[in-house]
CSV table of C-alpha atoms in Angstrom, one decimal:
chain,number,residue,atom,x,y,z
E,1,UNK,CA,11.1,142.7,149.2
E,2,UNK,CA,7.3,141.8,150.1
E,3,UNK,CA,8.4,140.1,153.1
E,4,UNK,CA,10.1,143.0,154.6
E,5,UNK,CA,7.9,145.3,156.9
E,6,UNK,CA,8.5,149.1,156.7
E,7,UNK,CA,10.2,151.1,158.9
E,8,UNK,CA,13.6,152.6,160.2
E,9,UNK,CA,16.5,150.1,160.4
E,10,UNK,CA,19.5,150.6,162.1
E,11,UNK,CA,23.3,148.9,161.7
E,12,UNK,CA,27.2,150.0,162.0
E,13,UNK,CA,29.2,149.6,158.3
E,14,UNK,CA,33.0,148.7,159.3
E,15,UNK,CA,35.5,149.6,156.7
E,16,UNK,CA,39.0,147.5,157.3
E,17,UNK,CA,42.4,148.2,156.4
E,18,UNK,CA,45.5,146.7,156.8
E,19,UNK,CA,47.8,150.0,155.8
E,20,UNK,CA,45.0,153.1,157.2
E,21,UNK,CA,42.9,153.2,160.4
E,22,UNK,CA,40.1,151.3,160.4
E,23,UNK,CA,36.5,153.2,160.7
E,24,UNK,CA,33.0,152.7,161.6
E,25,UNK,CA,29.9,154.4,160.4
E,26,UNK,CA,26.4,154.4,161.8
E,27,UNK,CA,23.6,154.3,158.7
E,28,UNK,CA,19.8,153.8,158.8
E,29,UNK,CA,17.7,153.1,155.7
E,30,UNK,CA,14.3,153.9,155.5
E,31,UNK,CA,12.0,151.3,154.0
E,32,UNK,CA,8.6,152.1,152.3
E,33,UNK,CA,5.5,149.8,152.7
E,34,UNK,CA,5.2,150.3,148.4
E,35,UNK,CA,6.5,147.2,146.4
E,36,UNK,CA,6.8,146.6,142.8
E,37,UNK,CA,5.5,143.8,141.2
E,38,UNK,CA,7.3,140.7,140.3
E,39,UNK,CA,9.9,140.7,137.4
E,40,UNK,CA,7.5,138.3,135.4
E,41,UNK,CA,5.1,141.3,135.8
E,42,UNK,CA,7.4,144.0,134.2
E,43,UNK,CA,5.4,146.9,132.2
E,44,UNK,CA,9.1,147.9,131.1
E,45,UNK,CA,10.1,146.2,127.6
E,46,UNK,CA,13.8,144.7,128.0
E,47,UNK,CA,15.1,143.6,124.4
E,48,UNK,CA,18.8,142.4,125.2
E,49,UNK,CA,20.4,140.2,122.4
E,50,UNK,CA,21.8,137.4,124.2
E,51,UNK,CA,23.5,135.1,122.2
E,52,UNK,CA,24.2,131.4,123.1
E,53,UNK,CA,26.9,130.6,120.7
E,54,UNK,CA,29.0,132.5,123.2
E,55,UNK,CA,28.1,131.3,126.4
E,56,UNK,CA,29.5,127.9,124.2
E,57,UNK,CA,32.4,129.0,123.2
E,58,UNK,CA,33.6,130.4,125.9
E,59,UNK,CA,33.0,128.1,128.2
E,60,UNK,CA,34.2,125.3,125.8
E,61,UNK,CA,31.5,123.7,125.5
E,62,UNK,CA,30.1,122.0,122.6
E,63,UNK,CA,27.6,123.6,120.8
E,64,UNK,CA,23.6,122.7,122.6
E,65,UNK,CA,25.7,120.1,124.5
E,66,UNK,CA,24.1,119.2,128.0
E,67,UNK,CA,26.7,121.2,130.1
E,68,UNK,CA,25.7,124.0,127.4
E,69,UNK,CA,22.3,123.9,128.3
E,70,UNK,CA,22.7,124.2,132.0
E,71,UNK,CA,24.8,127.0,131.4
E,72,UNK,CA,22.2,128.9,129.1
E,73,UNK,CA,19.8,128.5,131.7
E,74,UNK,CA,22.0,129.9,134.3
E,75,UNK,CA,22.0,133.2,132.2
E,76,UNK,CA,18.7,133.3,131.0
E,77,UNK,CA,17.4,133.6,134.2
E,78,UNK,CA,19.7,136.4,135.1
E,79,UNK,CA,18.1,138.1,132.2
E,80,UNK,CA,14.6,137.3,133.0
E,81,UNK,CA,15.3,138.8,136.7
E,82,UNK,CA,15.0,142.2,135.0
E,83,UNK,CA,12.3,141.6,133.3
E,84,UNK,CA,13.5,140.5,129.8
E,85,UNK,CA,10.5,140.1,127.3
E,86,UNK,CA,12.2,139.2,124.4
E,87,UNK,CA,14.2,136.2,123.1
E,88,UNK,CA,16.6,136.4,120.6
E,89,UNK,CA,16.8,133.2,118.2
E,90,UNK,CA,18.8,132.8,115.1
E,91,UNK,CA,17.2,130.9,111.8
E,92,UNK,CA,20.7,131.4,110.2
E,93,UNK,CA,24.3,131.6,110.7
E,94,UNK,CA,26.0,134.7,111.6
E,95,UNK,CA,22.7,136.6,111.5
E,96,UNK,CA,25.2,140.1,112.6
E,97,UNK,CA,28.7,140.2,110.5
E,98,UNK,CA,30.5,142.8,108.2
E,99,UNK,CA,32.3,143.1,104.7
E,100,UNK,CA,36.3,142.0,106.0
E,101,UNK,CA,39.4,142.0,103.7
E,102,UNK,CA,39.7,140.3,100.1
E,103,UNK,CA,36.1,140.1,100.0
E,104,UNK,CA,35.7,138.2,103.2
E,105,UNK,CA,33.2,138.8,105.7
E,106,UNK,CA,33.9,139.0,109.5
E,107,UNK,CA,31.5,138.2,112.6
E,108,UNK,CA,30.7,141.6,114.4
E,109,UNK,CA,31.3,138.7,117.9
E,110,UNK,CA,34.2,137.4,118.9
E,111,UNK,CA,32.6,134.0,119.0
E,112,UNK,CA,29.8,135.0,115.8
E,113,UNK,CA,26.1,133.0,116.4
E,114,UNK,CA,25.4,129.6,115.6
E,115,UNK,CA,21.9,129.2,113.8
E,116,UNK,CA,19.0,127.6,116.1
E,117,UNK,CA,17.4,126.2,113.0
E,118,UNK,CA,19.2,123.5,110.6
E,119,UNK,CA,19.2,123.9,107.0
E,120,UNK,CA,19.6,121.0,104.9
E,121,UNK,CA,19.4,120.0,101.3
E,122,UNK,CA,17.8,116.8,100.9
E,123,UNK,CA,19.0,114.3,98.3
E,124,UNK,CA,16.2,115.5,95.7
E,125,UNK,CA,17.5,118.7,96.3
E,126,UNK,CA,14.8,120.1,98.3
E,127,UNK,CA,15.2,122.0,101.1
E,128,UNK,CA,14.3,120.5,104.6
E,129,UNK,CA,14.8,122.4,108.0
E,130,UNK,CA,15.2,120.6,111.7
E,131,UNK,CA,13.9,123.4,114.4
E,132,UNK,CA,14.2,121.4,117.7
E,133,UNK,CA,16.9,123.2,118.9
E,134,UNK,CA,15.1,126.5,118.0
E,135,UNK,CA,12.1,124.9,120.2
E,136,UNK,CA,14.1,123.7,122.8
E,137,UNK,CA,15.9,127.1,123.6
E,138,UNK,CA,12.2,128.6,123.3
E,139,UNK,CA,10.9,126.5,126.0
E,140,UNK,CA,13.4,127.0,128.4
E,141,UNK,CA,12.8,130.7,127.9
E,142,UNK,CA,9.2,130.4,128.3
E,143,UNK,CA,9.4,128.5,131.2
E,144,UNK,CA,11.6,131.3,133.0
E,145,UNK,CA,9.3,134.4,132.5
E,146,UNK,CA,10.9,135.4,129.0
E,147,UNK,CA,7.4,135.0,127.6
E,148,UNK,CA,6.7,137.5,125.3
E,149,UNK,CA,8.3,138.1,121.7
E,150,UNK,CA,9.7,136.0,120.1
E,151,UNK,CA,12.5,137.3,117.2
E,152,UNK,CA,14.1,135.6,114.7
E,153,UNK,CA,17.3,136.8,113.1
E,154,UNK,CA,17.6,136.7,110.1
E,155,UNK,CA,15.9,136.9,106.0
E,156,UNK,CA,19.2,139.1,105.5
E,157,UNK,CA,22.0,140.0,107.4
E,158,UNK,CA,23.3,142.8,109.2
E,159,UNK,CA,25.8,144.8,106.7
E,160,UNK,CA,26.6,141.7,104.2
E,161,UNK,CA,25.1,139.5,101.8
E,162,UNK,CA,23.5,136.1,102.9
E,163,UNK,CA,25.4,133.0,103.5
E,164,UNK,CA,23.4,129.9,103.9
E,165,UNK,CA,25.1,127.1,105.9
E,166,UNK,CA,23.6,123.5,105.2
E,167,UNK,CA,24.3,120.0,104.9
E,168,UNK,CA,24.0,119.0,101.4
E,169,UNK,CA,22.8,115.2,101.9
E,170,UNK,CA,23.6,114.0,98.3
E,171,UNK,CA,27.4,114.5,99.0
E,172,UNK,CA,27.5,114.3,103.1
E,173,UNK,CA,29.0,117.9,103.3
E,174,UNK,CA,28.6,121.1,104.9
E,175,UNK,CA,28.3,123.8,101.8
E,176,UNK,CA,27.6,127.9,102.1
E,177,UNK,CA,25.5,128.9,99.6
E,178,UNK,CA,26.0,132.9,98.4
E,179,UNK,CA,22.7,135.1,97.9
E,180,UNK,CA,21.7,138.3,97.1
E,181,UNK,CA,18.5,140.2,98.3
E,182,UNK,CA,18.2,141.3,94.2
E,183,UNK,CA,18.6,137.3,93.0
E,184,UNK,CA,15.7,135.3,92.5
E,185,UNK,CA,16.8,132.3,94.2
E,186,UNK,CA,17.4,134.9,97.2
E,187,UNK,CA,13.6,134.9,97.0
E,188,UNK,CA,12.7,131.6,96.3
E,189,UNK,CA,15.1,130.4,99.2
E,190,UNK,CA,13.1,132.7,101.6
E,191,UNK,CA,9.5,131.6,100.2
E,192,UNK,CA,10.2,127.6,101.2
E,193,UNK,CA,11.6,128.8,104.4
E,194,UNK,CA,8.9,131.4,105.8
E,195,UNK,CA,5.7,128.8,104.5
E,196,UNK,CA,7.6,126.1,106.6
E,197,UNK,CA,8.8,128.6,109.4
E,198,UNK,CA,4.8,129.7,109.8
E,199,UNK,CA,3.5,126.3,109.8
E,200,UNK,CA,5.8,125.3,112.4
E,201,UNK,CA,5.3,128.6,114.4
E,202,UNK,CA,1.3,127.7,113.9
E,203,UNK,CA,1.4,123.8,115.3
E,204,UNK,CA,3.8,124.9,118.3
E,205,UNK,CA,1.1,128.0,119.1
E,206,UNK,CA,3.6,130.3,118.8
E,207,UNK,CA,3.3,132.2,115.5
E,208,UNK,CA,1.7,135.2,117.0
E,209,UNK,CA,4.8,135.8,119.7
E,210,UNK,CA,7.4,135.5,116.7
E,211,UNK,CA,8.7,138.2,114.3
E,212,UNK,CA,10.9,138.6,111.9
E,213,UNK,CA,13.7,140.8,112.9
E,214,UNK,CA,15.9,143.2,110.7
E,215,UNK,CA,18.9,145.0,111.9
E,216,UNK,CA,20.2,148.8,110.7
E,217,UNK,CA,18.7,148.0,107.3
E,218,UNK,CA,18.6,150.5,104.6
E,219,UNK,CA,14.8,151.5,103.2
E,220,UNK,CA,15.0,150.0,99.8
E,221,UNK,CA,16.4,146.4,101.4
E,222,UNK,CA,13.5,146.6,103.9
E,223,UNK,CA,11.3,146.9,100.6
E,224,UNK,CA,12.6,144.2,98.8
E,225,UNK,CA,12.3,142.0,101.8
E,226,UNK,CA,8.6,143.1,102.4
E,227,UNK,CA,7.5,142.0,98.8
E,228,UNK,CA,9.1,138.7,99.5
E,229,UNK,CA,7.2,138.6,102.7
E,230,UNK,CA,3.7,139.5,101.3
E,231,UNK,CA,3.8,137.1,98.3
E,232,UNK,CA,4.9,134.0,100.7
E,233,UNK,CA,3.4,134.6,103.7
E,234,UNK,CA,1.8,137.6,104.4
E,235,UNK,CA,0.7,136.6,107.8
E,236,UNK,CA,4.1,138.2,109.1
E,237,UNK,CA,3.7,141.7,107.8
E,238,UNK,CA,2.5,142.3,111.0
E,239,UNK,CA,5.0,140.5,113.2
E,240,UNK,CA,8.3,142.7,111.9
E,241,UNK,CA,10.2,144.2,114.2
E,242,UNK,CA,13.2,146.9,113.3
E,243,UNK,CA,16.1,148.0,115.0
E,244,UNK,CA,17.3,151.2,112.9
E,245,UNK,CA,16.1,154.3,111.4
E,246,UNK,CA,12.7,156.1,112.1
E,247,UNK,CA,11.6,156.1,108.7
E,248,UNK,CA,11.4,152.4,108.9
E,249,UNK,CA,8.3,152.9,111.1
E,250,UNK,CA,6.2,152.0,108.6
E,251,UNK,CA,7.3,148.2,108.0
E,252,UNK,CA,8.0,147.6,112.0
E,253,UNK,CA,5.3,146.5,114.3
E,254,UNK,CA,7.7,146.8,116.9
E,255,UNK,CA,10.3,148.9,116.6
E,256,UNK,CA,13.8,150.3,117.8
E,257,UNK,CA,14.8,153.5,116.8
E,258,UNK,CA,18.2,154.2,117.2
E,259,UNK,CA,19.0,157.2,120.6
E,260,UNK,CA,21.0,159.0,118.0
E,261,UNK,CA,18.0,160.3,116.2
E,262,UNK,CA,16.2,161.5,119.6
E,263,UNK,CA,16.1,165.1,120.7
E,264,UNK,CA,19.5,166.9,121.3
E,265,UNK,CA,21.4,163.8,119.7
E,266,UNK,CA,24.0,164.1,116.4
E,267,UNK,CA,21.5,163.2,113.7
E,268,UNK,CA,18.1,164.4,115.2
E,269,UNK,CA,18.0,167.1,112.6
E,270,UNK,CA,19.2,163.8,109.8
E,271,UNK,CA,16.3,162.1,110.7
E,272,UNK,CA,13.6,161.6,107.8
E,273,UNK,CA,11.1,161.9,109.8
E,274,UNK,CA,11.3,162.9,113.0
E,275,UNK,CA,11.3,161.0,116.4
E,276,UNK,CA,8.6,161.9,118.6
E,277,UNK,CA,5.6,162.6,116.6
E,278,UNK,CA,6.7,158.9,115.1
E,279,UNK,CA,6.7,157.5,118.4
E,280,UNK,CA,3.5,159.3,119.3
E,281,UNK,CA,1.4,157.9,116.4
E,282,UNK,CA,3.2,154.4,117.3
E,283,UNK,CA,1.6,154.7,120.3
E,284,UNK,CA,-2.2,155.5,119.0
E,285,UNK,CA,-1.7,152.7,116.9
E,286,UNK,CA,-0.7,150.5,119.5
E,287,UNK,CA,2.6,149.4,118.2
E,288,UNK,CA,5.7,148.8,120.4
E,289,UNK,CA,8.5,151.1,120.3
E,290,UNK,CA,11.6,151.2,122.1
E,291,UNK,CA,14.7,153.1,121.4
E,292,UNK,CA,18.7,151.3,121.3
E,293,UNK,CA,22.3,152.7,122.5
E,294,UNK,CA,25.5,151.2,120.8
E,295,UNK,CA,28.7,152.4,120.4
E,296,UNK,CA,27.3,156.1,120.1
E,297,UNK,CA,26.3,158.5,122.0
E,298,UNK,CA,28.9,159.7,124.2
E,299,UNK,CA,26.4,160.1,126.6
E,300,UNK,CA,24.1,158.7,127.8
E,301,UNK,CA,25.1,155.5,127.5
E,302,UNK,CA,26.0,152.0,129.1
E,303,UNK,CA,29.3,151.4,128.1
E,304,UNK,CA,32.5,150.5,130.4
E,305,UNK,CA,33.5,154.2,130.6
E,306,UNK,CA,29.9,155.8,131.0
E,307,UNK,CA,29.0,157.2,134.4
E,308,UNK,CA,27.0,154.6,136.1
E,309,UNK,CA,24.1,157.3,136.9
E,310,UNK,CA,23.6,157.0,133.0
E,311,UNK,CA,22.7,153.4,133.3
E,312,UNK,CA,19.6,154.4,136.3
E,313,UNK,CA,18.7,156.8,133.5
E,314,UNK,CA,18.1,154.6,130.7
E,315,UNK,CA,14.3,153.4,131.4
E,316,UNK,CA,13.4,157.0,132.6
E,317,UNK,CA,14.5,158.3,129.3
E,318,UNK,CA,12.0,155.7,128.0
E,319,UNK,CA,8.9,157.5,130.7
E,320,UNK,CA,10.4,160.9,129.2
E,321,UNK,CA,9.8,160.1,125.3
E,322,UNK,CA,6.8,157.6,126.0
E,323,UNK,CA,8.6,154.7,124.4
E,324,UNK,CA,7.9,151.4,125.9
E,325,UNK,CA,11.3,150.2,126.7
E,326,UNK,CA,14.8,149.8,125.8
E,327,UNK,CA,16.7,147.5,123.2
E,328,UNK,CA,20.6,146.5,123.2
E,329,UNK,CA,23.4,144.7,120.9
E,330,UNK,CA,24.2,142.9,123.2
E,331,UNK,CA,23.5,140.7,126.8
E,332,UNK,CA,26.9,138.3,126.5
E,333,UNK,CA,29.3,138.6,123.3
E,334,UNK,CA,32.3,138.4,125.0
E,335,UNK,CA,36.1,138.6,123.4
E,336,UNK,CA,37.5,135.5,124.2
E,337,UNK,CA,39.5,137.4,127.2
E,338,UNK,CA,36.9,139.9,128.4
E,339,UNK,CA,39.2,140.5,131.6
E,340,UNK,CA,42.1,141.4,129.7
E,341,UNK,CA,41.1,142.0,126.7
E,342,UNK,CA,37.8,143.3,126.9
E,343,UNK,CA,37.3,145.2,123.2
E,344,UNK,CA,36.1,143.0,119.9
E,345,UNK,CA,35.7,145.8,117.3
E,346,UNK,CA,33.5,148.2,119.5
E,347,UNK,CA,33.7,150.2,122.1
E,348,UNK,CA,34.2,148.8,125.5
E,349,UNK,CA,31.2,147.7,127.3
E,350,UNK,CA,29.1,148.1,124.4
E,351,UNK,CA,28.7,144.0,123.8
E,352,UNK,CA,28.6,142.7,127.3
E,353,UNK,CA,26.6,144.2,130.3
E,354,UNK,CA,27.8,140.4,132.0
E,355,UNK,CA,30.7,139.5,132.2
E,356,UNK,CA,31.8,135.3,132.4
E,357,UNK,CA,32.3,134.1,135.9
E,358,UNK,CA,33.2,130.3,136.7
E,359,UNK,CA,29.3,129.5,137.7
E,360,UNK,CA,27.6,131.9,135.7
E,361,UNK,CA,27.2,136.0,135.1
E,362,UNK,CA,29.0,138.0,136.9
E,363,UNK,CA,27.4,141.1,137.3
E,364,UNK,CA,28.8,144.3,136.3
E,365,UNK,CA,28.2,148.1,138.2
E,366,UNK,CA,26.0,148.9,134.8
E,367,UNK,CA,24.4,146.1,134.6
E,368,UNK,CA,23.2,147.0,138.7
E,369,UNK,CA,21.9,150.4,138.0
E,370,UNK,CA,19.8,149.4,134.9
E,371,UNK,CA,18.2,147.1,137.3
E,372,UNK,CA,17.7,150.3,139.8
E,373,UNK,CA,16.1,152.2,136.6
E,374,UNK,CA,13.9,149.3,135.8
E,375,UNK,CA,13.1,149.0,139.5
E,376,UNK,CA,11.9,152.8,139.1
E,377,UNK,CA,10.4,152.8,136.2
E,378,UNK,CA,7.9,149.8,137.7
E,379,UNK,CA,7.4,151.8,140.7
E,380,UNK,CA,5.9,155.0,138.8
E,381,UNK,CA,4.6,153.1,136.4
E,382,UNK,CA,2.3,151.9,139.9
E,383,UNK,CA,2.0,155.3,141.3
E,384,UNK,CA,0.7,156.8,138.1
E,385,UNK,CA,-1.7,153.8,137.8
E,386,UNK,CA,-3.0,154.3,141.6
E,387,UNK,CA,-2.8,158.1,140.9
E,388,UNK,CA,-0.6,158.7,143.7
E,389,UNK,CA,0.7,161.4,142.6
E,390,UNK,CA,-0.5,164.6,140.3
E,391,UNK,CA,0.2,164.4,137.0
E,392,UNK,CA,2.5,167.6,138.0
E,393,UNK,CA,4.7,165.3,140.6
E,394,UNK,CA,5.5,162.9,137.8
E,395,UNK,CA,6.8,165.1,135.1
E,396,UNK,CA,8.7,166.8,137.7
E,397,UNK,CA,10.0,163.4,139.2
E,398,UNK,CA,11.3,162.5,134.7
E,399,UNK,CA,12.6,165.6,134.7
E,400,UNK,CA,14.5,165.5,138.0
E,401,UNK,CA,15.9,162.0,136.4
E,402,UNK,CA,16.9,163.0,132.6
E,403,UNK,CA,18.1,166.3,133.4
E,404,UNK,CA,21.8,166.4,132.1
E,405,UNK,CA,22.1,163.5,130.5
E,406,UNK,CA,25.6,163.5,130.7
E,407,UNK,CA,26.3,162.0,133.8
E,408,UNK,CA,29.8,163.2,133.5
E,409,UNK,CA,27.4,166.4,135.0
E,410,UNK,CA,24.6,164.7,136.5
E,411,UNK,CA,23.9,165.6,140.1
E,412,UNK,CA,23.2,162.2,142.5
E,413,UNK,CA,21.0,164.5,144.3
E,414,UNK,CA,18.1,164.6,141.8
E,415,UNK,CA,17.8,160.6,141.9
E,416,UNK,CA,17.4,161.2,145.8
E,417,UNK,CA,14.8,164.1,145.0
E,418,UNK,CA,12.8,162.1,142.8
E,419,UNK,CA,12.9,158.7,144.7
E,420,UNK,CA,11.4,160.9,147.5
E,421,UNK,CA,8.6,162.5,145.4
E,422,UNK,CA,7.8,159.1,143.9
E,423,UNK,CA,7.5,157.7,147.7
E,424,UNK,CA,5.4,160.8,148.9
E,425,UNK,CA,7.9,162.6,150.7
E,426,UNK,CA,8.3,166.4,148.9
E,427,UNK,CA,10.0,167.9,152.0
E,428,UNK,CA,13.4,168.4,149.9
E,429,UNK,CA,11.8,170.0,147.0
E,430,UNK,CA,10.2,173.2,149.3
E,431,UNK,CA,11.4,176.3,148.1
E,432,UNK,CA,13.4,175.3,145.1
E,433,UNK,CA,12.2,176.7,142.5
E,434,UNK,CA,15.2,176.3,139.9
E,435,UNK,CA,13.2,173.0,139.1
E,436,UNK,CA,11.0,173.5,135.9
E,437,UNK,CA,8.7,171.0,134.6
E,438,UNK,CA,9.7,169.8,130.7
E,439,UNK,CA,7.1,168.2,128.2
């Protein structure tokens, strides 16, 4: 903290039992003089999908009701405490579901996503939309420090074919209306909303923080959906951003590429075209590129069963591959039981870092050590900007961190070794010369 002076403090941790002898143990921690700067001041790019419609649901509250506001703001600002640059906002429903049985379609959430923006069908059968909530929700992010993108899910959705929920004033009823990417009226729909959508964006100021965002999306849909874009608005080819494959590079202004792809991973050798000269010219063209975990790999990854020294990892793997952050389905989609029954459809862990506590997040061990990652990844970000340290130092102090990247076999003793490089200290690396520096 920047109120806390350096130095060597002392104190006695107790351990109680009722059942074993009690113990005492004397520790001292050692406290630098170097700070990091303030969340709102984060060079690391956080991209968690948070979505409301839970926070809603399982709270029981009605949907943008007061009591559901409060609450939203609660967790927002727990995701803005690490830094959180991104905004997730929905401009349909159920942005993220999958084909289902007899033809059906299921929400990949327990609780799906409500859409920020209403559609409605006016009685001359035009098509009118209401974005206050949409605003709304992007003020109160703004005004807690999550102040830089924001993304709007979604022209199509994740593994399904679009369903447009709107009122339909002529008869005073909810309808769904069923499109495909290939239909014309899939195109014409889109046209009327993006020329509203960007006039809207433009009067509020925010048109050059918003992008459309696609999700695992095949090539030839990403195509399709780039035509539509350039003949009805083509001010948003530039403001895409992709979660998915690397090939995709070339629609994405920011982009997500997918770990699995990186490296040493399963499909690496799949990949079109491969990850790191990608992510290299991304980064001479100034684009933003992050990389995502889901429900694969193994290792590393955040989910409930992942050593915990894989979450610390996470924004150093970023600093080793030269991306500029880290993306994540998802901050909050609970099951409706997370304590009991914590799994939806994926693995466990792999939709909630939070978990749902009677005033707000409660915080989870992962959830604690990506903080501590993010936390280092500031403070070298400092030290190579002050050059404190040789350009030598801070490959060594990556590699010490994303060595065995399987923190089923990751050694605690490397975070300590490069915590101590980082703070000036290379007492502990003196004669060991098993360490190698890695490009």
């Amino acid at each position: 903290p920047k109120n806390q002076k350096s130095g060597i403090y002392e104190g006695i941790l107790k351990l109680k039992s009722k059942r074993l002898i009690n113990k005492e143990y004397k520790i001292s921690i050692s406290v630098n003089d170097s700070s990091i700067p303030d969340y709102r001041d984060y060079k690391f790019h956080l991209d968690l999908w948070i979505n409301p419609s839970s926070i809603a649901s399982y709270y029981g509250y009605k949907d943008w009701s007061d009591e559901h506001w409060t609450m939203l703001e609660v967790y927002l600002k727990d995701y803005a405490s690490r830094g959180g640059k991104n905004i997730t906002t929905t401009i349909t429903h159920e942005p993220w579901h999958k084909p289902w049985i007899n033809k059906t379609t299921i929400s990949q959430s327990n609780f799906g996503y409500k859409s920020m923006v209403e559609w409605r069908k006016n009685k001359e059968d035009n098509w009118v939309f209401d974005f206050s909530i949409f605003d709304k929700y992007i003020k109160l992010a703004t005004r807690l420090g999550i102040n830089e993108s924001i993304n709007a899910y979604s022209l199509t959705p994740f593994h399904t074919g679009q369903k447009i929920h709107y009122f339909d004033e002529k008869t005073s009823t909810n309808k769904i209306k069923e499109l495909s990417v290939n239909n014309e009226e899939y195109k014409k729909t889109w046209t009327i909303f993006l020329k509203e959508f960007k006039k809207h964006l433009i009067k509020k100021g925010w048109f050059n923080r918003t992008y459309l965002g696609f999700d695992e999306k095949p090539q030839e849909v990403l195509e399709l959906l780039y035509e539509i874009i350039r003949d009805s608005s083509p001010e948003f080819l530039d403001r895409i951003i992709v979660a998915g494959h690397p090939e995709t590079t070339k629609y994405a202004q920011n982009l997500s590429i997918s770990y699995m792809f990186f490296p040493g991973q399963e499909l690496e050798k799949k990949a079109v075209v491969p990850v790191i000269p990608t992510i290299s010219k991304r980064n001479k063209e100034n684009k933003t590129t992050t990389f995502y975990l889901c429900a694969e790999p193994s290792h590393p990854n955040t989910l409930t069963y992942s050593p915990a020294i894989e979450s610390q990892m996470i924004p150093w793997l970023a600093l080793k591959y030269k991306t500029d952050g880290y993306l994540r389905w998802a901050y909050n989609n609970w099951t409706s039981n997370p304590f009991k029954k914590p799994v939806f459809i994926h693995n466990q862990g792999d939709d909630y870092y939070v978990y749902p506590g009677e005033n707000g997040p409660i915080s989870s061990i992962r959830w604690e050590l990506l903080k501590e990652g993010i936390e280092d990844y500031e403070l070298f970000s400092l030290i190579k900007e002050k050059r404190g340290l040789s350009d030598d130092d801070l490959k060594l102090a990556i590699n010490l961190a994303t060595k065995n990247q399987d923190g089923r076999f990751k050694k605690v003793q490397d975070m300590h070794l490069y915590k101590n490089l980082l703070l000036g200290d290379n007492s502990l690396l003196l004669g060991n010369n098993t360490i190698k520096i890695q490009e």
